[in-house]
Short mmCIF file of C-alpha atoms in Angstrom, two decimals:
data_model
loop_
_atom_site.label_atom_id
_atom_site.label_comp_id
_atom_site.label_asym_id
_atom_site.label_seq_id
_atom_site.Cartn_x
_atom_site.Cartn_y
_atom_site.Cartn_z
CA MET P 1362 -8.45 -206.59 111.64
CA ALA P 1363 -7.48 -203.87 114.42
CA LYS P 1364 -10.63 -202.29 115.86
CA ASN P 1365 -12.56 -199.52 115.22
CA ILE P 1366 -12.61 -196.44 117.54
CA LEU P 1367 -14.38 -193.79 117.83
CA HIS P 1368 -13.62 -190.77 119.37
CA MET P 1369 -16.39 -188.25 120.61
CA PHE P 1370 -15.59 -184.52 121.08
CA SER P 1371 -18.30 -182.47 122.79
CA PRO P 1372 -17.88 -178.70 124.13
CA LEU P 1373 -20.35 -179.41 126.25
CA LYS P 1374 -20.33 -180.86 130.18
CA HIS P 1375 -22.11 -183.90 128.33
CA MET P 1376 -21.37 -186.02 124.74
CA SER P 1377 -25.57 -187.40 123.71
CA PRO P 1378 -26.01 -191.17 124.56
CA PHE P 1379 -27.55 -191.11 121.44
CA ASP P 1380 -25.11 -191.03 119.50
CA VAL P 1381 -22.63 -192.95 121.84
CA ASN P 1382 -25.53 -195.59 121.69
CA MET P 1383 -25.83 -195.12 117.24
CA ALA P 1384 -22.29 -194.90 117.26
CA LEU P 1385 -21.48 -198.36 119.10
CA ASP P 1386 -24.26 -200.30 116.58
CA ALA P 1387 -23.08 -198.96 114.08
CA GLY P 1388 -20.30 -201.15 114.54
CA TYR P 1389 -18.16 -199.17 116.73
CA ASP P 1390 -15.33 -201.20 119.16
CA SER P 1391 -14.90 -198.66 121.11
CA VAL P 1392 -16.65 -195.26 122.11
CA THR P 1393 -14.83 -193.18 123.99
CA PRO P 1394 -16.08 -189.24 124.82
CA TYR P 1395 -14.35 -185.73 125.41
CA ILE P 1396 -16.59 -182.88 126.70
CA PHE P 1397 -15.47 -178.82 127.04
CA VAL P 1398 -13.65 -180.14 124.10
CA THR P 1399 -12.31 -176.64 122.66
CA LEU P 1400 -11.59 -175.98 119.05
CA GLU P 1401 -7.85 -175.02 120.32
CA ASP P 1402 -7.68 -178.46 121.69
CA VAL P 1403 -8.46 -180.09 118.58
CA THR P 1404 -5.28 -180.55 117.03
CA ALA P 1405 -3.84 -181.86 119.66
CA LEU P 1406 -6.76 -184.26 120.39
CA VAL P 1407 -6.42 -185.21 116.57
CA GLN P 1408 -2.32 -185.77 115.97
CA ASP P 1409 -3.38 -188.28 119.88
CA ALA P 1410 -5.03 -190.33 117.56
CA MET P 1411 -3.95 -190.09 114.16
CA PHE P 1412 0.02 -190.79 115.36
CA SER P 1413 -1.04 -194.25 117.59
CA ARG P 1414 -1.45 -196.04 114.96
CA SER P 1415 0.58 -197.54 112.40
CA PRO P 1416 -1.22 -195.79 108.60
CA LYS P 1417 -2.59 -199.41 107.45
CA ASP P 1418 -4.98 -199.29 110.85
CA ALA P 1419 -5.09 -195.13 110.82
CA VAL P 1420 -8.69 -195.77 108.25
CA ARG P 1421 -10.22 -197.52 111.67
CA THR P 1422 -10.10 -194.06 113.54
CA ALA P 1423 -12.59 -191.61 113.37
CA VAL P 1424 -13.79 -188.83 115.26
CA PHE P 1425 -16.94 -187.34 116.12
CA ILE P 1426 -18.51 -183.94 116.35
CA GLY P 1427 -21.32 -183.26 118.26
CA GLY P 1428 -21.88 -180.14 121.00
CA LYS P 1429 -24.74 -176.99 120.23
CA ASP P 1430 -23.72 -175.25 118.40
CA ALA P 1431 -23.49 -175.86 114.28
CA GLY P 1432 -21.01 -173.31 113.56
CA LEU P 1433 -18.71 -174.19 116.08
CA ALA P 1434 -18.79 -177.94 114.84
CA LEU P 1435 -17.78 -176.44 111.31
CA ASP P 1436 -14.99 -175.20 112.79
CA MET P 1437 -13.95 -177.98 114.90
CA MET P 1438 -14.00 -180.72 110.73
CA GLU P 1439 -12.07 -177.42 109.70
CA ARG P 1440 -9.11 -177.46 112.28
CA PHE P 1441 -9.57 -181.27 112.14
CA ARG P 1442 -9.13 -181.10 108.18
CA ALA P 1443 -6.01 -178.88 109.17
CA THR P 1444 -4.12 -181.36 111.38
CA LEU P 1445 -4.55 -184.05 109.02
CA LEU P 1446 -1.12 -185.79 107.56
CA LYS P 1447 -0.44 -188.27 104.96
CA PRO P 1448 -0.37 -191.00 105.26
CA PHE P 1449 -1.79 -191.56 109.09
CA GLU P 1450 -5.30 -190.26 107.59
CA ILE P 1451 -8.15 -190.55 110.44
CA SER P 1452 -11.95 -190.27 108.93
CA ALA P 1453 -14.99 -187.61 110.65
CA PHE P 1454 -18.43 -186.74 110.97
CA ALA P 1455 -20.09 -184.06 112.33
CA ASP P 1456 -23.36 -183.24 113.49
CA PRO P 1457 -24.34 -181.36 115.88
CA ALA P 1458 -26.85 -181.89 119.24
CA GLY P 1459 -28.79 -184.39 115.48
CA SER P 1460 -28.61 -181.17 113.46
CA PHE P 1461 -27.20 -181.63 110.40
CA THR P 1462 -28.73 -185.02 109.93
CA THR P 1463 -32.26 -184.09 111.20
CA ALA P 1464 -31.99 -180.98 108.85
CA ALA P 1465 -30.95 -183.45 106.08
CA ALA P 1466 -33.66 -186.07 107.17
CA MET P 1467 -36.02 -182.82 106.74
CA VAL P 1468 -34.79 -181.19 103.84
CA ALA P 1469 -35.30 -184.68 101.31
CA CYS P 1470 -38.53 -185.37 103.21
CA VAL P 1471 -40.03 -181.91 101.77
CA GLU P 1472 -38.02 -182.36 97.79
CA LYS P 1473 -39.45 -185.92 97.62
CA LEU P 1474 -42.89 -184.45 98.35
CA LEU P 1475 -42.88 -181.99 96.32
CA LYS P 1476 -41.71 -183.56 92.95
CA LYS P 1477 -44.25 -185.67 93.71
CA LYS P 1478 -47.19 -184.18 94.38
CA LYS P 1479 -46.23 -180.53 92.97
CA ASP P 1480 -43.87 -181.59 90.39
CA LYS P 1481 -41.79 -179.18 91.61
CA SER P 1482 -37.88 -179.65 93.35
CA LEU P 1483 -36.48 -177.61 94.97
CA ALA P 1484 -34.79 -174.81 92.97
CA LYS P 1485 -36.16 -171.06 93.15
CA THR P 1486 -39.38 -172.46 95.41
CA LYS P 1487 -39.57 -169.64 98.01
CA ILE P 1488 -38.18 -171.47 102.14
CA LEU P 1489 -39.34 -169.60 105.17
CA ILE P 1490 -37.26 -172.12 107.83
CA PHE P 1491 -39.00 -171.46 111.55
CA GLY P 1492 -36.52 -171.43 114.57
CA ALA P 1493 -33.59 -170.89 111.99
CA THR P 1494 -31.05 -169.28 114.91
CA GLY P 1495 -31.11 -173.48 115.79
CA VAL P 1496 -29.05 -175.36 114.18
CA VAL P 1497 -31.60 -178.43 112.61
CA GLY P 1498 -32.94 -173.84 111.50
CA TYR P 1499 -29.25 -173.03 110.05
CA ALA P 1500 -27.92 -176.42 108.79
CA ALA P 1501 -31.66 -177.22 106.86
CA ALA P 1502 -30.53 -173.03 105.31
CA VAL P 1503 -27.86 -173.98 103.79
CA ILE P 1504 -28.88 -177.12 102.74
CA SER P 1505 -31.31 -175.62 101.10
CA ALA P 1506 -29.66 -172.38 99.90
CA LEU P 1507 -27.02 -174.38 98.16
CA GLU P 1508 -30.10 -176.76 96.05
CA GLY P 1509 -31.28 -173.39 94.32
CA ALA P 1510 -33.84 -172.48 96.89
CA GLU P 1511 -35.51 -168.73 97.76
CA VAL P 1512 -34.04 -168.50 101.54
CA THR P 1513 -35.35 -166.77 104.11
CA LEU P 1514 -35.03 -166.69 107.93
CA ALA P 1515 -37.30 -165.84 110.38
CA GLY P 1516 -36.62 -164.11 113.54
CA HIS P 1517 -39.38 -164.86 116.14
CA ASP P 1518 -37.34 -161.44 118.67
CA GLY P 1519 -36.54 -159.61 116.04
CA PRO P 1520 -34.15 -159.51 112.86
CA GLU P 1521 -30.73 -159.16 114.37
CA ARG P 1522 -29.83 -162.91 114.92
CA VAL P 1523 -31.52 -164.58 112.47
CA GLN P 1524 -29.44 -162.02 110.14
CA GLU P 1525 -26.29 -163.11 111.54
CA LYS P 1526 -26.49 -166.40 111.04
CA ALA P 1527 -26.84 -165.14 106.90
CA ASP P 1528 -24.12 -163.55 107.43
CA ASP P 1529 -22.27 -166.43 108.54
CA ILE P 1530 -23.99 -168.60 105.85
CA LYS P 1531 -23.19 -166.30 103.72
CA ARG P 1532 -19.10 -166.52 104.76
CA ARG P 1533 -18.92 -169.69 105.04
CA PHE P 1534 -20.57 -170.93 101.86
CA GLY P 1535 -21.58 -168.02 99.64
CA VAL P 1536 -25.43 -169.00 99.42
CA ASP P 1537 -27.50 -165.82 100.06
CA VAL P 1538 -30.29 -166.22 102.91
CA ARG P 1539 -32.46 -163.28 103.86
CA ALA P 1540 -33.62 -163.03 107.36
CA ILE P 1541 -36.75 -160.55 107.84
CA ASP P 1542 -38.60 -160.41 111.64
CA THR P 1543 -41.45 -162.37 112.05
CA SER P 1544 -41.88 -161.24 115.97
CA THR P 1545 -45.98 -159.97 115.27
CA LEU P 1546 -48.70 -162.12 113.99
CA GLU P 1547 -49.30 -158.95 111.21
CA LYS P 1548 -45.45 -159.23 110.00
CA LYS P 1549 -45.45 -163.17 110.21
CA LEU P 1550 -48.73 -162.44 108.25
CA ALA P 1551 -46.85 -160.59 106.10
CA THR P 1552 -44.07 -162.65 105.99
CA LEU P 1553 -46.43 -165.74 105.02
CA GLN P 1554 -47.48 -164.18 101.48
CA GLY P 1555 -45.23 -165.85 98.34
CA VAL P 1556 -44.46 -168.80 100.97
CA GLU P 1557 -44.42 -171.76 99.26
CA VAL P 1558 -42.50 -174.50 101.85
CA ILE P 1559 -42.04 -173.78 106.15
CA LEU P 1560 -39.07 -175.88 108.22
CA CYS P 1561 -40.68 -175.56 111.10
CA ALA P 1562 -37.49 -176.28 113.31
CA ALA P 1563 -39.01 -174.05 116.19
CA ALA P 1564 -37.99 -175.33 119.68
CA ALA P 1565 -40.14 -177.54 121.52
CA GLY P 1566 -43.86 -177.25 122.77
CA VAL P 1567 -43.66 -173.81 121.08
CA GLN P 1568 -46.56 -173.33 117.84
CA VAL P 1569 -45.75 -171.63 115.31
CA LEU P 1570 -48.11 -171.75 113.15
CA PRO P 1571 -52.04 -171.74 113.63
CA LYS P 1572 -54.42 -172.39 111.69
CA ALA P 1573 -55.39 -169.08 110.47
CA CYS P 1574 -51.51 -168.66 109.58
CA LEU P 1575 -51.96 -171.30 107.19
CA ALA P 1576 -55.73 -170.87 105.99
CA ALA P 1577 -53.97 -166.80 105.60
CA ALA P 1578 -51.17 -168.98 103.37
CA LYS P 1579 -52.42 -168.87 100.03
CA SER P 1580 -49.17 -169.97 98.05
CA LEU P 1581 -48.68 -172.54 100.62
CA LEU P 1582 -47.08 -176.50 98.99
CA VAL P 1583 -45.50 -178.58 101.97
CA VAL P 1584 -44.76 -177.08 105.26
CA ALA P 1585 -42.92 -179.33 107.89
CA ASP P 1586 -41.50 -179.70 111.82
CA VAL P 1587 -39.08 -181.32 113.56
CA ASN P 1588 -40.47 -180.47 116.80
CA ALA P 1589 -42.39 -184.06 118.85
CA VAL P 1590 -43.76 -182.30 121.44
CA PRO P 1591 -47.10 -180.69 122.49
CA PRO P 1592 -48.03 -178.35 121.34
CA ALA P 1593 -47.38 -179.12 117.21
CA GLY P 1594 -44.94 -176.12 116.12
CA ILE P 1595 -47.48 -175.80 113.14
CA GLU P 1596 -51.09 -176.89 114.02
CA GLY P 1597 -53.06 -179.65 112.74
CA LEU P 1598 -49.72 -181.50 111.83
CA ALA P 1599 -49.63 -185.18 113.64
CA LEU P 1600 -46.17 -186.93 114.22
CA HIS P 1601 -46.55 -189.41 111.73
CA ASP P 1602 -47.76 -187.43 108.33
CA LYS P 1603 -46.41 -187.56 105.27
CA GLY P 1604 -48.56 -185.52 103.11
CA ALA P 1605 -51.69 -185.29 104.78
CA GLU P 1606 -53.82 -182.23 103.83
CA LEU P 1607 -53.42 -179.24 106.42
CA GLU P 1608 -55.66 -176.47 106.81
CA GLY P 1609 -55.24 -173.96 104.35
CA GLY P 1610 -54.27 -177.46 101.34
CA ALA P 1611 -50.53 -177.43 102.39
CA LEU P 1612 -49.35 -180.72 102.37
CA GLY P 1613 -47.61 -181.73 105.73
CA ILE P 1614 -44.63 -183.88 107.10
CA GLY P 1615 -44.25 -184.70 110.92
CA PRO P 1616 -41.70 -184.62 113.00
CA LEU P 1617 -41.85 -189.10 113.73
CA ALA P 1618 -41.73 -189.27 109.71
CA ILE P 1619 -39.30 -186.72 109.72
CA GLY P 1620 -37.37 -188.89 112.78
CA ASP P 1621 -37.28 -191.96 111.25
CA VAL P 1622 -35.39 -190.33 108.47
CA LYS P 1623 -33.21 -189.22 110.50
CA TYR P 1624 -32.61 -192.18 112.29
CA LYS P 1625 -31.64 -193.97 109.17
CA THR P 1626 -29.09 -191.34 108.39
CA GLU P 1627 -26.82 -191.11 111.56
CA ALA P 1628 -26.73 -195.04 111.69
CA GLY P 1629 -25.51 -195.03 107.72
CA LEU P 1630 -23.03 -192.61 108.46
CA PHE P 1631 -21.14 -193.68 111.18
CA GLN P 1632 -21.67 -197.61 109.32
CA ARG P 1633 -20.15 -196.08 106.71
CA MET P 1634 -17.63 -194.70 108.48
CA ALA P 1635 -16.88 -197.62 109.88
CA ALA P 1636 -16.94 -200.21 106.97
CA SER P 1637 -14.84 -197.36 104.78
CA HIS P 1638 -10.99 -198.45 103.62
CA LYS P 1639 -10.61 -194.64 103.35
CA ALA P 1640 -10.76 -191.51 105.01
CA LEU P 1641 -13.77 -190.04 104.93
CA SER P 1642 -15.20 -186.40 106.12
CA LEU P 1643 -18.63 -186.20 106.45
CA ASP P 1644 -21.25 -183.45 107.38
CA PHE P 1645 -24.05 -182.35 105.98
CA ARG P 1646 -23.78 -182.57 103.04
CA ASP P 1647 -22.88 -186.01 103.00
CA ALA P 1648 -25.89 -186.40 105.48
CA PHE P 1649 -28.56 -185.19 103.17
CA VAL P 1650 -27.02 -186.73 99.63
CA LEU P 1651 -27.67 -190.23 102.29
CA ALA P 1652 -31.55 -189.03 103.51
CA ARG P 1653 -31.87 -188.46 99.46
CA GLU P 1654 -31.57 -191.50 99.29
CA LEU P 1655 -33.11 -192.84 102.24
CA VAL P 1656 -37.08 -191.26 101.70
#
């Protein structure tokens, strides 16, 4: 049987060792990183990967798209799909900075807790996302909006950057998300009114929500944070929390609880791609489907 070969593209100086390890443990025989890859490079690299093997062995070839830019990763996936040619199709999996699988795990954990403890689905749930200009926040916004949630992106430095993300989400996926200014404590407190779920994907070691904010958010049902570096992004939230009650009564999901599902999701998608008998094209939507099964 032909060996499983994985070509890993990163627009950055390095390919993530985390992703390399995950791919090898998932069953790939060969993993080759490519760095400083531009969007314009994708077509030629994919063609070389495709046409170097017979059609029957093409499915044993795959591409991974990393980096730290969700939009660029999605553009690279589009370029990848446009390059494929029957019967030489190969597989691809995009997960820039682990963001797609992390976001999928976070939203899946929140969805399960909402159903179990509050008898509520994501549809029409009012969700506020901190760290929305980052890759995890962006992907979580898209997943939630596609599930019918009413999503708002919080701008810690004003509304401009989050509005750009909201516009990008509308253009790519046809769903509406709001952008709002939370650059001061007063604006943040005003934004919290009516919010039912908070997803926190802010920078590591930055506390976004102190207990006073949690206490003031009377409608809040569930909060989740992916920051494992002290201090917690949400004050009072512990690393392994899976529904612990926080200040004000909201239920909290900690970063290591999310991380466990994220790890299994990324490993599972690598394994699925390595074992598949047909070419696959995997992104955050596939990650969310799997994460739902794992929580």
